Amino acid sequence: MSTTENRLRVYEQTKPLFNIPDGVTYLDGNSLGPLPLSTADRMGRVIQQQWGVELIRAWNTAGWYVQPRKLGDRIARLIGAETGSVTVGDTLSLKVYQALSAALEMNRDRKIVLSDTGNFPTDLYMAEGLIATLGRGHQLRLVRPEEIEESLSEEIAVLYITEVDYRTGRRHNMAELTARAHALGIVTVWDLAHSTGALPVDLARVGADFAAGCTYKYLNGGPGAPAFLYIAPRHADHARPALSGWMGHAKPFAFDLGYAPAVGIERMRIGTPPVLAMAALEASLDIWDRIDMHEVRARSLELADLLIGEVERLCPQLRLVTPRSHEERGSQVSFAFERGYAAMQALIAHGVIGDFRAPDIMRFGITPLYIGKAEVMRAIEVIERVFTRELWRRPEYDVVHAVT
Amino acid sequence: MSTTENRLRVYEQTKPLFNIPDGVTYLDGNSLGPLPLSTADRMGRVIQQQWGVELIRAWNTAGWYVQPRKLGDRIARLIGAETGSVTVGDTLSLKVYQALSAALEMNRDRKIVLSDTGNFPTDLYMAEGLIATLGRGHQLRLVRPEEIEESLSEEIAVLYITEVDYRTGRRHNMAELTARAHALGIVTVWDLAHSTGALPVDLARVGADFAAGCTYKYLNGGPGAPAFLYIAPRHADHARPALSGWMGHAKPFAFDLGYAPAVGIERMRIGTPPVLAMAALEASLDIWDRIDMHEVRARSLELADLLIGEVERLCPQLRLVTPRSHEERGSQVSFAFERGYAAMQALIAHGVIGDFRAPDIMRFGITPLYIGKAEVMRAIEVIERVFTRELWRRPEYDVVHAVT
């Protein structure tokens, strides 16, 4: 897949494949990717023909049972993972939990999980929960992102971080940190939530141990789409599944009373897979199969530079929090602004959808499959209007929603 | 809901609401419920209008964020649970894990989890995994189903069983066992996989502590539809979430670094909810909202008695393993037959879909919303033909599929 012949030219050939509502400039694909035009039909067929007609037989005839691995292999290409090393299912919270649990067991003599304050909170919460369940004196040590490298030591059991910071867009150097961690006997767990589909990832080459990510952001898998888990093949047959469900059993349909893990990554399946959600993901991966991640990256940096330059020039009230260096950032651009919540509401009301992350971060996702120079210029125009006229002062933009 | 005026008469008014393929007699709704005719449209609207047009805003505007609780409240009615005591998400494997973990922490001085050999294996596997993770000398004690009552003692921490046996259809007496467990200081976790939508359940009245179930069987939520978890309101604010994801945080959108559980059952949410899968479930609950579970139960017993009587009369090769007493059984009928796998393949080839569970159980699900006397008589006719002519001897029925 993604051979030169069938490759799609990013933006020119991909934008027509997505449903972007009229009047909307959508810079929130880093939170929820927009709808591929082919998804509804695919879902309709799976519902009507597979569920509706094949019924229970579709587990075999339509391949439902093997979907977690088949979809995993398609994601594997995008993150530089080996074939057969990725499984799809559940949520990212659960997948990082599975990874962290297995990683800690590989380093039983050490008690410290090292993470940073830029990690997405659910990763930290899941670690807290696991540590409490373990009850063996593990500690979650949080440092600032820029302190991670100096905090690696032979005391650390697991390095447990997100490559790209969900608020600032700051990017860790995965290759360097992994090498340094390994030299110190540390096992690594990478959260790829803001990497997968955003930039090239090369898990096999950097020698990553565990990684997890989600598919509802850059990959356009749909709201609440399933997550994925990667385990390096050298570990996969040794990793103990803490969440040992029947789908990860060596012989699920023998219905044995005792658990025996399946070979390889399959052991990290848990319960019955989410067939309908996987149907939507399958439709979006039909696009991603034909994408060159290096092309995505080049376009995303170019567009982000344009956004940064113009917003800094036109809106001095906004303070860039995303690193300027290409190497040190992901695919989103974030600005700090004290009244950022209201300002983002004002932008949304004027057709530019980004999002807000407490306490003061305005995020703009750069997603080149459907965002090009025209969309970024339009966003800049609206941002300028909102800030020049201080539209964020209007009381209607202070209404707080359940989900921000 | 289910007031006398809007109630649907089971079968006569409900069968037309389902897609049952021509020529198929579907007795496997206890494994995968068939497709409601309204599901595809509902899904299409959620995809096209909510995801497609509202995009990220749909978390608020379309109520995605509160769906786990809203759907939970609709399931609550079917299982006699208090409003606000049920949350929807993840898989049954994960929901029983959450329940068992919290239950064990309520009984810290005891180390034994009591279950039976008729429990669905994933429940046992998840318990094994939890016990290994805890590493504190807990023991999973398995007895035969009929030995459960006599095995209750002050040594037991948690009674952890499935109300209706997935193979035999044998039903535990939930009220009696719960009362007896409580008298001995035992916390109860009930798996309702083969109860929800199959027969009246009355969690609040029996004083159950924890319960979990799935929605892809009797409730017709679709393949891999999300599961649900019940916690008695008296426990919900004290139960520690072992799987402490951001959606169960007291303030998910404050993005605090430290975990603090939400009030009540909301704390048992884990990651981002499966919006598309919930859309399908919502469509099927539109039917279930209008169903009287006592009517379902009366019809199911009547149809099961018919099936049992005729099969025993016509096919002496088959040995009934489902209890004859109405009180002691759920809504499925199971027969043991040594060549059951091949026999079930022969039945399926002749349009009667049931399923097989190792080593020798042929299961027939009685689901009165779309199965009536005509369907059962048709099934009996085909079963008789397969056994009278010994069609299971044909080699083509010995092909083993991945999913049985």
XYZ file of N, CA and C in Angstrom, chain A residues 219-318:
300
model
N -6.648 10.251 12.410
C -7.011 9.130 11.525
C -8.481 9.097 11.115
N -9.310 9.993 11.643
C -10.682 10.131 11.153
C -11.537 8.887 11.345
N -11.291 8.167 12.411
C -12.030 6.927 12.666
C -13.417 7.136 13.257
N -13.735 8.353 13.648
C -15.068 8.623 14.195
C -15.037 8.846 15.690
N -16.078 9.503 16.207
C -16.116 9.825 17.643
C -16.076 8.565 18.495
N -15.099 8.521 19.392
C -14.966 7.346 20.253
C -14.445 6.123 19.530
N -13.794 6.326 18.376
C -13.228 5.193 17.616
C -12.228 4.433 18.493
N -12.026 3.149 18.179
C -11.150 2.350 19.035
C -9.692 2.797 18.993
N -8.974 2.412 20.021
C -7.554 2.747 20.154
C -6.710 1.608 19.601
N -5.384 1.758 19.704
C -4.508 0.657 19.308
C -3.350 0.532 20.283
N -2.782 -0.658 20.282
C -1.635 -0.945 21.143
C -0.555 -1.625 20.313
N 0.653 -1.147 20.492
C 1.835 -1.752 19.862
C 2.719 -2.363 20.934
N 3.191 -3.570 20.668
C 4.258 -4.141 21.490
C 5.352 -4.609 20.556
N 6.583 -4.249 20.865
C 7.710 -4.706 20.056
C 7.689 -6.230 20.017
N 7.872 -6.797 18.827
C 7.799 -8.262 18.697
C 8.709 -8.994 19.685
N 9.844 -8.367 20.055
C 10.751 -9.047 20.990
C 10.137 -9.201 22.381
N 9.112 -8.408 22.688
C 8.465 -8.479 24.007
C 7.117 -9.193 23.978
N 6.513 -9.275 22.798
C 5.075 -9.576 22.748
C 4.718 -10.930 23.360
N 5.607 -11.883 23.254
C 5.274 -13.200 23.806
C 5.583 -13.325 25.294
N 6.138 -12.269 25.875
C 6.458 -12.306 27.307
C 5.578 -11.375 28.119
N 4.962 -10.417 27.457
C 4.188 -9.407 28.185
C 2.950 -10.050 28.810
N 2.772 -9.853 30.121
C 1.585 -10.416 30.767
C 0.410 -9.457 30.569
N -0.706 -9.960 30.063
C -1.891 -9.105 29.943
C -2.562 -8.952 31.308
N -2.540 -7.754 31.838
C -3.208 -7.505 33.124
C -4.726 -7.601 32.944
N -5.176 -7.186 31.769
C -6.610 -7.227 31.469
C -6.828 -8.426 30.540
N -6.913 -9.580 31.181
C -6.836 -10.843 30.451
C -8.225 -11.335 30.058
N -8.746 -10.768 29.003
C -10.074 -11.140 28.532
C -10.049 -12.315 27.567
N -11.226 -12.820 27.279
C -11.307 -14.058 26.484
C -10.782 -13.894 25.068
N -10.870 -12.696 24.495
C -10.393 -12.526 23.118
C -8.866 -12.557 23.046
N -8.212 -12.423 24.180
C -6.763 -12.525 24.222
C -6.276 -13.909 24.638
N -7.221 -14.817 24.788
C -6.884 -16.185 25.192
C -6.297 -16.948 24.002
N -5.420 -17.903 24.304
C -4.822 -18.717 23.236
C -5.897 -19.453 22.433
N -6.955 -19.884 23.113
C -8.049 -20.604 22.435
C -9.382 -20.078 22.959
N -9.809 -18.940 22.445
C -11.020 -18.307 23.017
C -12.242 -19.221 22.972
N -12.313 -20.036 21.942
C -13.538 -20.821 21.762
C -13.433 -22.238 22.309
N -12.354 -22.480 23.037
C -12.294 -23.724 23.808
C -13.028 -23.528 25.133
N -13.209 -22.293 25.534
C -13.913 -21.979 26.779
C -13.300 -22.708 27.978
N -11.979 -22.739 27.988
C -11.277 -23.293 29.150
C -11.557 -22.445 30.387
N -11.455 -23.072 31.541
C -11.666 -22.314 32.781
C -10.449 -21.458 33.151
N -9.270 -21.873 32.706
C -8.054 -21.142 33.058
C -7.548 -20.314 31.890
N -6.910 -19.203 32.229
C -6.411 -18.297 31.201
C -5.052 -18.739 30.667
N -4.884 -18.644 29.358
C -3.582 -18.847 28.726
C -3.482 -17.807 27.627
N -2.458 -16.960 27.669
C -2.398 -15.866 26.694
C -2.146 -16.362 25.283
N -2.745 -15.680 24.315
C -2.485 -15.956 22.903
C -1.044 -15.593 22.581
N -0.578 -16.065 21.442
C 0.752 -15.709 20.962
C 0.756 -14.237 20.538
N 1.828 -13.535 20.887
C 2.044 -12.179 20.365
C 1.018 -11.164 20.827
N 0.840 -10.146 19.996
C 0.004 -8.996 20.350
C -1.457 -9.385 20.575
N -1.875 -10.517 20.005
C -3.275 -10.943 20.161
C -3.670 -11.067 21.629
N -2.703 -11.321 22.499
C -3.011 -11.474 23.923
C -3.530 -10.182 24.547
N -3.306 -9.067 23.858
C -3.747 -7.791 24.416
C -5.168 -7.408 23.995
N -5.803 -8.273 23.218
C -7.247 -8.099 23.023
C -7.920 -8.395 24.364
N -9.044 -7.809 24.597
C -9.699 -8.013 25.895
C -11.066 -8.661 25.668
N -12.084 -7.839 25.392
C -13.430 -8.378 25.218
C -13.829 -8.425 23.747
N -15.114 -8.621 23.531
C -15.682 -8.670 22.184
C -15.373 -7.359 21.455
N -14.810 -7.428 20.267
C -14.384 -6.196 19.593
C -15.558 -5.363 19.076
N -15.363 -4.055 19.001
C -16.431 -3.128 18.594
C -16.589 -3.099 17.081
N -17.367 -4.034 16.569
C -17.444 -4.251 15.120
C -17.899 -3.004 14.361
N -18.941 -2.339 14.848
C -19.443 -1.186 14.087
C -18.414 -0.054 14.094
N -17.812 0.188 15.233
C -16.789 1.236 15.298
C -15.617 0.896 14.376
N -15.278 -0.381 14.293
C -14.180 -0.783 13.410
C -14.544 -0.570 11.944
N -15.832 -0.665 11.622
C -16.260 -0.439 10.229
C -15.963 0.995 9.811
N -16.220 1.932 10.717
C -15.938 3.334 10.395
C -14.439 3.544 10.237
N -13.670 2.950 11.107
C -12.213 3.094 11.021
C -11.683 2.494 9.723
N -12.259 1.388 9.335
C -11.828 0.744 8.088
C -11.998 1.696 6.898
N -13.106 2.419 6.891
C -13.345 3.357 5.787
C -12.290 4.457 5.766
N -11.930 4.977 6.918
C -10.943 6.060 6.912
C -9.553 5.526 6.586
N -9.267 4.303 6.993
C -7.949 3.743 6.660
C -7.798 3.486 5.164
N -8.910 3.340 4.450
C -8.818 3.241 2.993
C -8.145 4.482 2.415
N -8.357 5.620 3.044
C -7.638 6.837 2.624
C -6.193 6.787 3.131
N -6.037 6.499 4.398
C -4.693 6.551 5.001
C -3.723 5.535 4.392
N -4.269 4.440 3.872
C -3.400 3.462 3.208
C -2.632 4.086 2.043
N -3.180 5.151 1.502
C -2.620 5.747 0.284
C -1.878 7.060 0.566
N -1.526 7.286 1.823
C -0.902 8.546 2.220
C 0.573 8.322 2.560
N 1.395 9.264 2.136
C 2.814 9.264 2.494
C 2.972 10.198 3.697
N 3.366 9.662 4.830
C 3.443 10.470 6.048
C 4.485 11.588 5.949
N 5.501 11.400 5.109
C 6.495 12.465 4.961
C 5.893 13.670 4.237
N 5.023 13.384 3.296
C 4.336 14.476 2.600
C 3.402 15.212 3.574
N 2.697 14.446 4.400
C 1.826 15.074 5.404
C 2.650 15.999 6.301
N 3.784 15.501 6.725
C 4.612 16.273 7.647
C 5.111 17.572 7.017
N 5.579 17.478 5.782
C 6.098 18.672 5.103
C 5.000 19.722 4.973
N 3.832 19.286 4.580
C 2.712 20.236 4.422
C 2.303 20.825 5.766
N 2.284 19.995 6.775
C 1.817 20.471 8.073
C 2.768 21.526 8.634
N 4.049 21.324 8.470
C 5.007 22.312 8.978
C 4.885 23.633 8.219
N 4.725 23.523 6.911
C 4.589 24.728 6.088
C 3.355 25.545 6.509
N 2.249 24.842 6.700
C 1.007 25.523 7.091
C 1.104 26.084 8.505
N 1.736 25.328 9.391
C 1.874 25.803 10.771
C 2.753 27.051 10.818
N 3.810 27.052 10.030
C 4.674 28.238 9.980
C 3.904 29.461 9.493
N 3.069 29.243 8.508
C 2.242 30.339 7.993
C 1.318 30.875 9.087
N 0.668 29.963 9.786
C -0.262 30.374 10.852
C 0.485 31.118 11.961
N 1.597 30.566 12.375
C 2.366 31.182 13.455
C 2.818 32.590 13.057
N 3.403 32.706 11.871
C 3.936 33.992 11.427
C 2.865 35.067 11.364
N 1.739 34.728 10.770
C 0.690 35.729 10.584
C -0.003 36.075 11.902
N -0.265 35.084 12.725
C -0.942 35.373 13.995
C -0.024 36.213 14.891
N 1.250 35.907 14.906
C 2.170 36.716 15.728
C 2.235 38.157 15.214
N 2.178 38.286 13.911
C 2.247 39.621 13.324
C 0.975 40.424 13.610
N -0.160 39.740 13.533
C -1.445 40.454 13.591
C -2.057 40.523 14.984
N -1.720 39.579 15.852
C -2.399 39.481 17.156
C -1.364 39.385 18.276
N -0.784 40.483 18.652
C 0.261 40.435 19.685
C -0.260 39.985 21.048
N -1.572 39.975 21.215
C -2.128 39.491 22.492
C -1.871 38.000 22.699
N -1.659 37.285 21.587
C -1.492 35.831 21.676
C -0.019 35.474 21.824
